[in-house]
Each structure stands twice: as structure tokens, then as C-alpha cells.
Amino acid sequence: MSESINADRGLTYPGNLGCPGCGASIAINHALKGLGEKTVLVIPACCFAIMAGPYPMTALKVPILHTAFATAAVSAAGVRAGLDMQGDTETTVVAWAGDGGTFDIGIQSLSGTAERNDDIIFVCYDNEAYMNTGVQRSSATPYGTRTTTTPGAGWKRTRKKNIMEIMAAHRIPYAATANIAFPDDFIRKFAKAREMRGGTRFIHVFSSCPTGWGVASSLAIKIARLATRSNIFPLYEIENGTDWTLNLEGDLPVGDYLGAQGRFRHLTPEDLEQIQQEVDADLALIQERVAATRVRKAHLKPET
Amino acid sequence: MIASLRPTLLFPVSRTSTEANRTGSWRFVRPVYRFKTAPCSAACPAGIDIPTVEMLASRGQIHDAWAHICRENPFPAVCGRVCFHPCEDACNRAELDAPIAINALERYIGDAGLAACSPLVSPAAALLQREVAIVGAGPAGLAAGYFLTQLGISAEIFESTEEPGGVLRWGIPSYRLPKAVLAAEIDRIAAAGVKIHCNRPVNPDTLAEMAARYDAVLVGAGLAAPLRLNISGEASIIDGLAFLKQVQAGSAPVASGEVAVIGGGNTAIDVARTLLRQGARPTIVYRRRRQDMPAFGHEIAAAEAEGVRIVELMAPVSAAADGNGVRMTLQPMRAAEVGADGRVRAVPAKQPPQEMRFKAVFSGIGAGVAEPWHRPADEADAIRLSHCAICRGTPTVGYIGDPVTAENSVAHAIGSGKQAAIALHALFTEGPEAVAPAVDRCRVGPGPALSMEIYLNGERSRRNGRVVTFADVNTDYFLRAERCAIPALAPAAAANGFEEAVATLKPRDALAEAARCFNCGICNDCDNCRIFCPEQTILVGEGGRRSVDLDYCKGCGICTVECPRCAMDMEEESA
């Protein structure tokens, strides 16, 4: 290989054990661009625990602490406390968990950490099921999905848990959604979270899983983009739990997104219509909050 | 507690990287960078690499864009004004919103090149000890001279009139092409080493003399004899081409009042718009329907906007001059079936002939070859190519330009000159058998447009001939954006004089317009492949040239899908 070739791979090594087209791989590449090298990752059980390297390998050029499924947030808070003891105020501590380690198994420690407003960034890279163990449903699995535990006619008939509202209810300084298909927005949010030191920041990352979703690996970004363009995964930010900003408004029907994936292939036009209504209602709710935020801020402005 | 059983606080720490996992071994398909052909460039008779030109222009590298055009066409400022721009009809962007204003951008870039007095680059190929004489300094002859020089062959042009330019000078009115623009681009060709001799008419005798002195002669004499209407009283009808020549020379009598122009081609439009500028009220009389007129659509529209009337389905039967003007007898026509040439025929309608009176009547029905030797004899032993013919023998005589091209336009004439230059170079260096394959090799996509850059084995020669379609473009990356407005004089003001009717784009508009280009089939360093590669396997080499680290690429294919412009493909791994 000639000297002039730029083999800059950022803060990751190639050779991780993720599936071809893995959204979490793309997510970590984007995230580390916003976080920089002064970062410690705390990773509970999840796909990324494998991808980050089976011992004694590592796929990242930043330190990683592997921890138990339920304890990503508190372990991160502990690392933070340790760094504080050492006088290191520069390093950012990031918990990097899947949807299982966030919505289900990790939620009590996450809630506790958020309530204590510990100085960490908690990232949920959400692929909407327990993918690492074979596609079992989680509380992040959306309505209508077939997984190995909601197979055939027993597809999931309950809604995806709204983790953003839960986190907003903790009134943490910053909560945001990000999507791997929108790298500029994604990196901006990670950089912003890094700079907002002193409290718990939460980033909900949409991370496609070609293997679990029944999508060609080449379409991982295309599908992720459709999730936001159909408003199924809107991009927004919540500051202090109350100030809402919508970053992008989608323009496509949900069918464009759902119809392209094996996990939703069984849905009838009536099902799609029902999902469309829910998505519209959810977006309207976000828009109401954005509008209310604007009104409130206008009132707060000192008179000139 | 026994001391040795006391737990010690030790952590296992990973000290090697996953680089040991050659995940490339998982792959069964591999991404490859395969640059393809943009539809605009395949449609361009001069074979300009339009996606690269627009990419450079969008970055503000106007000089580079200009130099890139000049590899294929030494007349950007001229073509930016007079080309019928089939590139825009082929533009993929039309399916999203509107085609790129390629013609207006070429003019912007061409004018920048003139303003900077940039010289054409010196010969790209090794010098050959060969000399070619060219008859006629029209666009085909000048292009042939330029491209021969590029190929290291010395070229001398013999022009019968007192100035070079041919139809560009005497045929195209100055409101479309100012003489200074033409002169500057011709001067630049002369400065690049093409010798141009004016007032040197050639006849069969002098042609034979030339043929003895040169390694080859190219005849590019154009079409100089007006076609006749073959109606009674034709002597009272003024030859439109001669009229245009007189106007250029400043010696035309000024027309006024109601005048008629017979014909439906570009000559008729040019004559009518010129008459309008002299203060006359011209009516174009055309025997077929308006939509069958062979003139370029934008020229017809401009003429009508300025106030030219068009009377369709009227065929002249006879003309008679009297003291006050010309009385035309016209037969009403109707559209009939599609003829052998694929055009709708017009046949006399069941209506009696009508009479119309005009102060003067002009013909503008086109022109044919003036002398039989201006085109190859049917029986000649010739290598007949799409845009030229090379008659073998001692000496070699080639034919270029309008007499041998299927379509007659400035761009086709430039393509003709280029093809002849490539053919002669192949003939001189490798012999007659090499000519057809050489021409074939430098086709842009399916052709017939040719690329000098491909002939010279430049970057473009590595491109795939497949033409990118709209379906190949990833439109996720393109928002609808309005096409730039092309600044122009108000039609009423334009019709008042010979000032240029259309203006050059402003820099800001030009850059924004160039940025609308999809850059079909080429890499414009958008970096999507690298940004989205889950394995970070995209490497960037010299000049931004990207490659895939196949040690680790798992073959997911995201790069290929997310490439907005179809510059990548997936290929199955061979066993």
C-alpha cells in the first residue's frame, strides 16, 4: 500500500465481528467523531459487547469497560466518579447499550443515574430487539413486528415504549434522537452532548439491523433514512426535559418503510393505516411540545 | 481469612486489536469503483465530459472546468451561445425537477476562459513528422486543426474568404454570437499552433497541388450553395444566406414593412430575426406544421417572442415581383402520413391557393454543397465514419463537416474535426486497419460522440461505457432545486438591435447551477462510501482516488447503494 493512501479509520479498528451492514458499527463510527479520543465507553451485554472484541481484542482505540447487562448507567457513573477522584475532568464517560440494556434490563439503573443527574452520556443504539441472542422481542420492538418470540400470527401487538418521554420526565439536561443515516445531525448531537458536562445526557440512536429485520445488508442506511422520513423515528432534541426542538420533518408514508422489511411483511393495508395514524399522532404531540416551548420561551424573553 | 485466598483487584485488559480478524474472508460480493458514462456526455456531439466540468465549476475551479472542456472542444464560448444542447434533453435531473442549464454554464466557463486569456494547452501527444492541409476555416476545419495539433500533427488551414470562422462568422447573426467572441476563440486556436491562411481559395487544381505537398488533406468546405425552391418567379426571391452574409459585412440593404421568409430551419429563423432587427415585420412561411420545423425549439420560441409571425402549412407555388413588392401564391397544405424519413409529410389541402403580398421575400431553406469535390465521390475507396470520410490513396483526402455529417450543427462539426484528427493519427501511426478500431475505442458511451481524452488514454478511458439512468441515481441526496434563470434582454428590446439577446450567468448563479448536477457516474468526493462503511475500509489515495481495503470489507454493499451517482458496483467474488 502506497504511503499516500489515507487509511484514517478514526477511533476504530477494522475486523470487528458485527454482521455485514451492521448499523451499530456505523453508529460507533459517527459517535466517536463527535466524542473524540478522550472517551471511555461502558458496554453492557449487547451486540456491541461482542463486536468491541472478544478478549483479548479490541475494536476501538478508546478504553472500554465491559459490564453486566443491567448496570451500564451506574457503571459509567462509577467510572466518572473514579476519573473525578483522579482530577480528570476532560474525559467523557459514555454508556453504550442496546435497547435491551436500556428499555428493559438496564432501565432501573438508568433511571437512578438520571435521577442523580450523574455526569455521563447514555447512548442507546436501538435495533428494536435482542439481536445478539437471536432476535427476541424487547420493549423497544415496535407494533407489528415479527421476532422469534413474537412469530407468525403472534406478531407484537403492543407499542414500542417511548423511552424519550421517560428520559424527559427525569428532566435531564439533554435528550436527543439520532439516526445513522443522518451523519451530520448525528455527529452534531454527540459533540453537543460531550460539551454539556455536569449531568446525564441521553441519546437514542436508530441503528438498523439487516440480519434481524429481514433487509439486505446494502440497504441498512436506506432503511434507516426511511424511518425518519416516514416520521416513525423523528429527529428531535429535548433540553431540561421541557424544551423540545424538532430537527427534521418526514415526508413519506409509513408503508414505504414498513413494506421494505421482512419483519413487517405480514401487515395488511389496515394495519399500515393504523400505524400511520399512531405515527401521525405521535408527531403531532412532538409538534405541540415544540410549539409550546416556543411560546414559553417568547414569554421568558426580557422586555426590550 | 487466609491471605492467599484474599481476592486481588486485577482486571483483564485487551491488548490486541481486531485487525487480526480478516473479515474480508466473509465476503461473497465486492464493491468496485466503476465510473460510468453520463447521459449528457454521451449526447454531446463534441463528447465533452460534462459531469466533470460541472463538478469543477461547482467548486469554483472555473479555469480547470474550462481546460477540461477544451480537451474535447476548443469553442466553449461559441458553443455556450449557439449549441442546440442535446445534453440538456438527456439530463437525468429532468426527472427530478429540471435539467441542468449545461449550455449556459458552458458559456459562463467559456467567457471566463476568454476573460483570463487562458491559452490552450500544448500538444498532448508525441510530435509526428506529418503535415495536414485543411480546406475551409469553418468549425469543422478549425476543430480538425486544433485536434491534429493536439496529436502532434502540424495543421495548416486554407480559407477562401478574408477571415476564418465559416458559417460561425457569416451565417450566425451577431445577436447570437458576437464577432469578438468568435475571433478570440479562433485566435486561441491559431496561438496553439494551427496556421490559418485567409484569402486562399482552393479549387480542384490547387487541391491536387496541396495533396502532393502534404501527408493528407481534409476538405471542410461546408454547405455554401443555397437550395432552390424551384418555383416560378424565383428570381424575385432573395437568398437568405447571401442576405445574412451581407448583413455581417454591413452591406445589406435595410428591409422594412411586411416581409416573408420561406423555410422552417435555423436559417429561416436567423433571417427572420435579422429582418426584425432591421425594422421589418417578418412572417415565416413554412410548408409543414410548426412542430415539424427543423429549427431548434428555443430559437423558434425566441423568434416568436420577439414578434416573428409563423404561418404553417403553406407551400409557395409562385412569386411575382411588381413595382411594390412580391406577390406570393401559396398552396394550403395538410399533414399526411409519416414519410420515409420519419417526418410527417405535408400534402396539398383541398383549398384553393391563396395570395399574399410582401415588400420582399427571402428564402431560408438551407444549403447544399457548392462544388462536387466538397464531398467524397460515392464510388471512392473511403473509410466512412460517423462524422467524416477518409479516402485512401495517394494522397489521403478526408472530408469533414456538414457535407458528411448526418446532422448539421456546430457541435457535430467539432465532432467531425475531432474524428478526422483521430482517424488520421491512427492512419499515420498504425495504418488503415487501425482507424476504425481507434475511433471505436474512444466512443463516449454508445457513441457516436468521441473523446480525445479517451484516445489519449486519459482518466476517462477507464470509464465504463454504460450510461447512467435516473433509476441509477440515489435521489435521497438531492433536494428539488430550481434551475437558474438565464438572463436575457426583454424580447422587445432584443428585437431592437443586434445586441446579444442572451447574457452570461452571474458567478453565484453559475456555481449554484453547477452544484445541481448529479455528476452521474463519476466520483465527486462526496465521501458517502467512507462515511457509511461500517468497517471503515474505504481508503483515500492521491487525488481523492478511493479504494476498498479488501482485507476487511465484508461486502455489505452499503457504499454502492449510498453512492448518489452510480460510481460503484457490486461484483460477485470469483472462486
PDB file of N, CA and C in Angstrom, chain A residues 218-285:
ATOM      1  N   SER A 218     -27.083  -4.200   2.185  1.00  0.00           N
ATOM      2  CA  SER A 218     -26.754  -2.984   1.430  1.00  0.00           C
ATOM      3  C   SER A 218     -27.752  -1.865   1.693  1.00  0.00           C
ATOM      4  N   LEU A 219     -28.938  -2.241   2.226  1.00  0.00           N
ATOM      5  CA  LEU A 219     -29.994  -1.239   2.414  1.00  0.00           C
ATOM      6  C   LEU A 219     -30.045  -0.689   3.837  1.00  0.00           C
ATOM      7  N   ALA A 220     -29.034  -0.986   4.637  1.00  0.00           N
ATOM      8  CA  ALA A 220     -29.071  -0.589   6.048  1.00  0.00           C
ATOM      9  C   ALA A 220     -29.286   0.910   6.215  1.00  0.00           C
ATOM     10  N   ILE A 221     -28.627   1.712   5.406  1.00  0.00           N
ATOM     11  CA  ILE A 221     -28.774   3.174   5.535  1.00  0.00           C
ATOM     12  C   ILE A 221     -30.086   3.635   4.922  1.00  0.00           C
ATOM     13  N   LYS A 222     -30.414   3.038   3.795  1.00  0.00           N
ATOM     14  CA  LYS A 222     -31.651   3.421   3.101  1.00  0.00           C
ATOM     15  C   LYS A 222     -32.863   3.219   4.028  1.00  0.00           C
ATOM     16  N   ILE A 223     -32.882   2.079   4.709  1.00  0.00           N
ATOM     17  CA  ILE A 223     -33.986   1.773   5.623  1.00  0.00           C
ATOM     18  C   ILE A 223     -33.982   2.764   6.789  1.00  0.00           C
ATOM     19  N   ALA A 224     -32.810   3.021   7.327  1.00  0.00           N
ATOM     20  CA  ALA A 224     -32.723   3.948   8.460  1.00  0.00           C
ATOM     21  C   ALA A 224     -33.227   5.325   8.051  1.00  0.00           C
ATOM     22  N   ARG A 225     -32.876   5.734   6.847  1.00  0.00           N
ATOM     23  CA  ARG A 225     -33.322   7.046   6.376  1.00  0.00           C
ATOM     24  C   ARG A 225     -34.844   7.084   6.258  1.00  0.00           C
ATOM     25  N   LEU A 226     -35.417   5.962   5.765  1.00  0.00           N
ATOM     26  CA  LEU A 226     -36.870   5.900   5.622  1.00  0.00           C
ATOM     27  C   LEU A 226     -37.566   5.992   6.974  1.00  0.00           C
ATOM     28  N   ALA A 227     -36.938   5.459   8.016  1.00  0.00           N
ATOM     29  CA  ALA A 227     -37.555   5.507   9.346  1.00  0.00           C
ATOM     30  C   ALA A 227     -37.792   6.956   9.754  1.00  0.00           C
ATOM     31  N   THR A 228     -36.843   7.817   9.462  1.00  0.00           N
ATOM     32  CA  THR A 228     -37.007   9.232   9.822  1.00  0.00           C
ATOM     33  C   THR A 228     -37.893   9.956   8.807  1.00  0.00           C
ATOM     34  N   ARG A 229     -37.712   9.619   7.541  1.00  0.00           N
ATOM     35  CA  ARG A 229     -38.530  10.325   6.536  1.00  0.00           C
ATOM     36  C   ARG A 229     -40.001   9.946   6.627  1.00  0.00           C
ATOM     37  N   SER A 230     -40.304   8.793   7.255  1.00  0.00           N
ATOM     38  CA  SER A 230     -41.719   8.432   7.445  1.00  0.00           C
ATOM     39  C   SER A 230     -42.206   8.836   8.836  1.00  0.00           C
ATOM     40  N   ASN A 231     -41.376   9.529   9.587  1.00  0.00           N
ATOM     41  CA  ASN A 231     -41.707  10.021  10.932  1.00  0.00           C
ATOM     42  C   ASN A 231     -41.879   8.902  11.958  1.00  0.00           C
ATOM     43  N   ILE A 232     -41.471   7.691  11.600  1.00  0.00           N
ATOM     44  CA  ILE A 232     -41.501   6.609  12.583  1.00  0.00           C
ATOM     45  C   ILE A 232     -40.416   6.853  13.626  1.00  0.00           C
ATOM     46  N   PHE A 233     -39.305   7.415  13.183  1.00  0.00           N
ATOM     47  CA  PHE A 233     -38.235   7.775  14.123  1.00  0.00           C
ATOM     48  C   PHE A 233     -37.856   9.236  13.874  1.00  0.00           C
ATOM     49  N   PRO A 234     -38.638  10.162  14.453  1.00  0.00           N
ATOM     50  CA  PRO A 234     -38.342  11.577  14.212  1.00  0.00           C
ATOM     51  C   PRO A 234     -37.033  11.983  14.883  1.00  0.00           C
ATOM     52  N   LEU A 235     -36.382  12.980  14.319  1.00  0.00           N
ATOM     53  CA  LEU A 235     -35.144  13.509  14.916  1.00  0.00           C
ATOM     54  C   LEU A 235     -35.493  14.756  15.716  1.00  0.00           C
ATOM     55  N   TYR A 236     -35.257  14.664  17.042  1.00  0.00           N
ATOM     56  CA  TYR A 236     -35.578  15.818  17.880  1.00  0.00           C
ATOM     57  C   TYR A 236     -34.689  15.864  19.105  1.00  0.00           C
ATOM     58  N   GLU A 237     -34.722  16.985  19.784  1.00  0.00           N
ATOM     59  CA  GLU A 237     -33.906  17.182  20.990  1.00  0.00           C
ATOM     60  C   GLU A 237     -34.804  17.725  22.098  1.00  0.00           C
ATOM     61  N   ILE A 238     -34.512  17.326  23.349  1.00  0.00           N
ATOM     62  CA  ILE A 238     -35.255  17.847  24.499  1.00  0.00           C
ATOM     63  C   ILE A 238     -34.238  18.359  25.513  1.00  0.00           C
ATOM     64  N   GLU A 239     -34.291  19.645  25.799  1.00  0.00           N
ATOM     65  CA  GLU A 239     -33.375  20.180  26.811  1.00  0.00           C
ATOM     66  C   GLU A 239     -34.126  20.377  28.116  1.00  0.00           C
ATOM     67  N   ASN A 240     -33.490  19.958  29.199  1.00  0.00           N
ATOM     68  CA  ASN A 240     -34.054  20.060  30.554  1.00  0.00           C
ATOM     69  C   ASN A 240     -35.419  19.394  30.669  1.00  0.00           C
ATOM     70  N   GLY A 241     -35.700  18.492  29.780  1.00  0.00           N
ATOM     71  CA  GLY A 241     -36.946  17.729  29.859  1.00  0.00           C
ATOM     72  C   GLY A 241     -38.154  18.461  29.343  1.00  0.00           C
ATOM     73  N   THR A 242     -38.003  19.726  29.027  1.00  0.00           N
ATOM     74  CA  THR A 242     -39.185  20.507  28.665  1.00  0.00           C
ATOM     75  C   THR A 242     -39.061  21.270  27.349  1.00  0.00           C
ATOM     76  N   ASP A 243     -37.836  21.561  26.933  1.00  0.00           N
ATOM     77  CA  ASP A 243     -37.674  22.385  25.730  1.00  0.00           C
ATOM     78  C   ASP A 243     -37.445  21.491  24.508  1.00  0.00           C
ATOM     79  N   TRP A 244     -38.454  21.402  23.664  1.00  0.00           N
ATOM     80  CA  TRP A 244     -38.407  20.463  22.549  1.00  0.00           C
ATOM     81  C   TRP A 244     -38.063  21.175  21.244  1.00  0.00           C
ATOM     82  N   THR A 245     -37.189  20.519  20.451  1.00  0.00           N
ATOM     83  CA  THR A 245     -36.855  21.004  19.108  1.00  0.00           C
ATOM     84  C   THR A 245     -36.987  19.842  18.131  1.00  0.00           C
ATOM     85  N   LEU A 246     -37.711  20.043  17.045  1.00  0.00           N
ATOM     86  CA  LEU A 246     -37.814  19.013  16.005  1.00  0.00           C
ATOM     87  C   LEU A 246     -36.802  19.363  14.910  1.00  0.00           C
ATOM     88  N   ASN A 247     -35.906  18.418  14.588  1.00  0.00           N
ATOM     89  CA  ASN A 247     -34.836  18.728  13.637  1.00  0.00           C
ATOM     90  C   ASN A 247     -35.231  18.505  12.182  1.00  0.00           C
ATOM     91  N   LEU A 248     -36.161  17.616  11.971  1.00  0.00           N
ATOM     92  CA  LEU A 248     -36.461  17.255  10.583  1.00  0.00           C
ATOM     93  C   LEU A 248     -37.868  16.683  10.524  1.00  0.00           C
ATOM     94  N   GLU A 249     -38.639  17.117   9.564  1.00  0.00           N
ATOM     95  CA  GLU A 249     -39.990  16.582   9.421  1.00  0.00           C
ATOM     96  C   GLU A 249     -40.030  15.669   8.211  1.00  0.00           C
ATOM     97  N   GLY A 250     -40.527  14.466   8.397  1.00  0.00           N
ATOM     98  CA  GLY A 250     -40.554  13.494   7.301  1.00  0.00           C
ATOM     99  C   GLY A 250     -41.643  13.811   6.296  1.00  0.00           C
ATOM    100  N   ASP A 251     -41.551  13.160   5.131  1.00  0.00           N
ATOM    101  CA  ASP A 251     -42.472  13.468   4.046  1.00  0.00           C
ATOM    102  C   ASP A 251     -43.023  12.218   3.372  1.00  0.00           C
ATOM    103  N   LEU A 252     -42.791  11.031   3.980  1.00  0.00           N
ATOM    104  CA  LEU A 252     -43.205   9.794   3.305  1.00  0.00           C
ATOM    105  C   LEU A 252     -44.169   9.000   4.190  1.00  0.00           C
ATOM    106  N   PRO A 253     -45.025   8.190   3.566  1.00  0.00           N
ATOM    107  CA  PRO A 253     -45.926   7.336   4.351  1.00  0.00           C
ATOM    108  C   PRO A 253     -45.180   6.165   4.999  1.00  0.00           C
ATOM    109  N   VAL A 254     -45.752   5.626   6.081  1.00  0.00           N
ATOM    110  CA  VAL A 254     -45.066   4.545   6.816  1.00  0.00           C
ATOM    111  C   VAL A 254     -44.900   3.299   5.965  1.00  0.00           C
ATOM    112  N   GLY A 255     -45.788   3.115   4.995  1.00  0.00           N
ATOM    113  CA  GLY A 255     -45.723   1.911   4.171  1.00  0.00           C
ATOM    114  C   GLY A 255     -44.405   1.790   3.420  1.00  0.00           C
ATOM    115  N   ASP A 256     -43.819   2.924   3.039  1.00  0.00           N
ATOM    116  CA  ASP A 256     -42.540   2.888   2.323  1.00  0.00           C
ATOM    117  C   ASP A 256     -41.465   2.236   3.185  1.00  0.00           C
ATOM    118  N   TYR A 257     -41.532   2.515   4.488  1.00  0.00           N
ATOM    119  CA  TYR A 257     -40.543   1.981   5.420  1.00  0.00           C
ATOM    120  C   TYR A 257     -40.878   0.541   5.808  1.00  0.00           C
ATOM    121  N   LEU A 258     -42.123   0.317   6.215  1.00  0.00           N
ATOM    122  CA  LEU A 258     -42.514  -0.996   6.733  1.00  0.00           C
ATOM    123  C   LEU A 258     -42.490  -2.063   5.639  1.00  0.00           C
ATOM    124  N   GLY A 259     -42.943  -1.667   4.450  1.00  0.00           N
ATOM    125  CA  GLY A 259     -43.080  -2.640   3.374  1.00  0.00           C
ATOM    126  C   GLY A 259     -41.757  -3.189   2.886  1.00  0.00           C
ATOM    127  N   ALA A 260     -40.682  -2.499   3.198  1.00  0.00           N
ATOM    128  CA  ALA A 260     -39.372  -2.913   2.681  1.00  0.00           C
ATOM    129  C   ALA A 260     -38.693  -3.939   3.595  1.00  0.00           C
ATOM    130  N   GLN A 261     -39.349  -4.331   4.704  1.00  0.00           N
ATOM    131  CA  GLN A 261     -38.679  -5.187   5.682  1.00  0.00           C
ATOM    132  C   GLN A 261     -39.438  -6.491   5.910  1.00  0.00           C
ATOM    133  N   GLY A 262     -38.671  -7.596   6.001  1.00  0.00           N
ATOM    134  CA  GLY A 262     -39.262  -8.903   6.234  1.00  0.00           C
ATOM    135  C   GLY A 262     -40.056  -8.945   7.526  1.00  0.00           C
ATOM    136  N   ARG A 263     -39.618  -8.244   8.550  1.00  0.00           N
ATOM    137  CA  ARG A 263     -40.273  -8.348   9.862  1.00  0.00           C
ATOM    138  C   ARG A 263     -41.677  -7.753   9.872  1.00  0.00           C
ATOM    139  N   PHE A 264     -41.999  -6.946   8.848  1.00  0.00           N
ATOM    140  CA  PHE A 264     -43.337  -6.324   8.769  1.00  0.00           C
ATOM    141  C   PHE A 264     -44.144  -6.832   7.575  1.00  0.00           C
ATOM    142  N   ARG A 265     -43.612  -7.821   6.861  1.00  0.00           N
ATOM    143  CA  ARG A 265     -44.201  -8.166   5.568  1.00  0.00           C
ATOM    144  C   ARG A 265     -45.653  -8.648   5.672  1.00  0.00           C
ATOM    145  N   HIS A 266     -46.026  -9.177   6.843  1.00  0.00           N
ATOM    146  CA  HIS A 266     -47.367  -9.744   7.024  1.00  0.00           C
ATOM    147  C   HIS A 266     -48.436  -8.673   7.228  1.00  0.00           C
ATOM    148  N   LEU A 267     -48.039  -7.433   7.451  1.00  0.00           N
ATOM    149  CA  LEU A 267     -49.014  -6.396   7.802  1.00  0.00           C
ATOM    150  C   LEU A 267     -49.961  -6.106   6.640  1.00  0.00           C
ATOM    151  N   THR A 268     -51.251  -5.955   6.958  1.00  0.00           N
ATOM    152  CA  THR A 268     -52.263  -5.675   5.940  1.00  0.00           C
ATOM    153  C   THR A 268     -52.370  -4.161   5.745  1.00  0.00           C
ATOM    154  N   PRO A 269     -53.008  -3.723   4.690  1.00  0.00           N
ATOM    155  CA  PRO A 269     -53.217  -2.280   4.499  1.00  0.00           C
ATOM    156  C   PRO A 269     -53.913  -1.646   5.705  1.00  0.00           C
ATOM    157  N   GLU A 270     -54.803  -2.381   6.359  1.00  0.00           N
ATOM    158  CA  GLU A 270     -55.496  -1.837   7.541  1.00  0.00           C
ATOM    159  C   GLU A 270     -54.493  -1.627   8.674  1.00  0.00           C
ATOM    160  N   ASP A 271     -53.591  -2.619   8.834  1.00  0.00           N
ATOM    161  CA  ASP A 271     -52.554  -2.477   9.876  1.00  0.00           C
ATOM    162  C   ASP A 271     -51.705  -1.236   9.603  1.00  0.00           C
ATOM    163  N   LEU A 272     -51.342  -1.072   8.321  1.00  0.00           N
ATOM    164  CA  LEU A 272     -50.494   0.078   7.962  1.00  0.00           C
ATOM    165  C   LEU A 272     -51.231   1.374   8.276  1.00  0.00           C
ATOM    166  N   GLU A 273     -52.515   1.377   7.996  1.00  0.00           N
ATOM    167  CA  GLU A 273     -53.306   2.578   8.240  1.00  0.00           C
ATOM    168  C   GLU A 273     -53.315   2.900   9.741  1.00  0.00           C
ATOM    169  N   GLN A 274     -53.459   1.859  10.551  1.00  0.00           N
ATOM    170  CA  GLN A 274     -53.478   2.072  11.998  1.00  0.00           C
ATOM    171  C   GLN A 274     -52.123   2.621  12.467  1.00  0.00           C
ATOM    172  N   ILE A 275     -51.040   2.033  11.931  1.00  0.00           N
ATOM    173  CA  ILE A 275     -49.705   2.506  12.319  1.00  0.00           C
ATOM    174  C   ILE A 275     -49.510   3.950  11.861  1.00  0.00           C
ATOM    175  N   GLN A 276     -50.003   4.247  10.651  1.00  0.00           N
ATOM    176  CA  GLN A 276     -49.875   5.612  10.142  1.00  0.00           C
ATOM    177  C   GLN A 276     -50.547   6.604  11.090  1.00  0.00           C
ATOM    178  N   GLN A 277     -51.735   6.226  11.573  1.00  0.00           N
ATOM    179  CA  GLN A 277     -52.456   7.132  12.484  1.00  0.00           C
ATOM    180  C   GLN A 277     -51.670   7.359  13.770  1.00  0.00           C
ATOM    181  N   GLU A 278     -51.085   6.260  14.286  1.00  0.00           N
ATOM    182  CA  GLU A 278     -50.308   6.403  15.527  1.00  0.00           C
ATOM    183  C   GLU A 278     -49.078   7.281  15.306  1.00  0.00           C
ATOM    184  N   VAL A 279     -48.433   7.066  14.161  1.00  0.00           N
ATOM    185  CA  VAL A 279     -47.237   7.857  13.856  1.00  0.00           C
ATOM    186  C   VAL A 279     -47.606   9.340  13.708  1.00  0.00           C
ATOM    187  N   ASP A 280     -48.718   9.586  13.026  1.00  0.00           N
ATOM    188  CA  ASP A 280     -49.169  10.973  12.853  1.00  0.00           C
ATOM    189  C   ASP A 280     -49.462  11.610  14.208  1.00  0.00           C
ATOM    190  N   ALA A 281     -50.121  10.838  15.074  1.00  0.00           N
ATOM    191  CA  ALA A 281     -50.486  11.371  16.395  1.00  0.00           C
ATOM    192  C   ALA A 281     -49.226  11.647  17.216  1.00  0.00           C
ATOM    193  N   ASP A 282     -48.260  10.727  17.141  1.00  0.00           N
ATOM    194  CA  ASP A 282     -47.000  10.923  17.891  1.00  0.00           C
ATOM    195  C   ASP A 282     -46.272  12.169  17.408  1.00  0.00           C
ATOM    196  N   LEU A 283     -46.247  12.349  16.090  1.00  0.00           N
ATOM    197  CA  LEU A 283     -45.558  13.519  15.542  1.00  0.00           C
ATOM    198  C   LEU A 283     -46.288  14.802  15.964  1.00  0.00           C
ATOM    199  N   ALA A 284     -47.613  14.735  15.926  1.00  0.00           N
ATOM    200  CA  ALA A 284     -48.400  15.914  16.314  1.00  0.00           C
ATOM    201  C   ALA A 284     -48.093  16.299  17.766  1.00  0.00           C
ATOM    202  N   LEU A 285     -47.922  15.276  18.600  1.00  0.00           N
ATOM    203  CA  LEU A 285     -47.608  15.527  20.009  1.00  0.00           C
ATOM    204  C   LEU A 285     -46.254  16.236  20.150  1.00  0.00           C
TER     205      LEU A 285
END
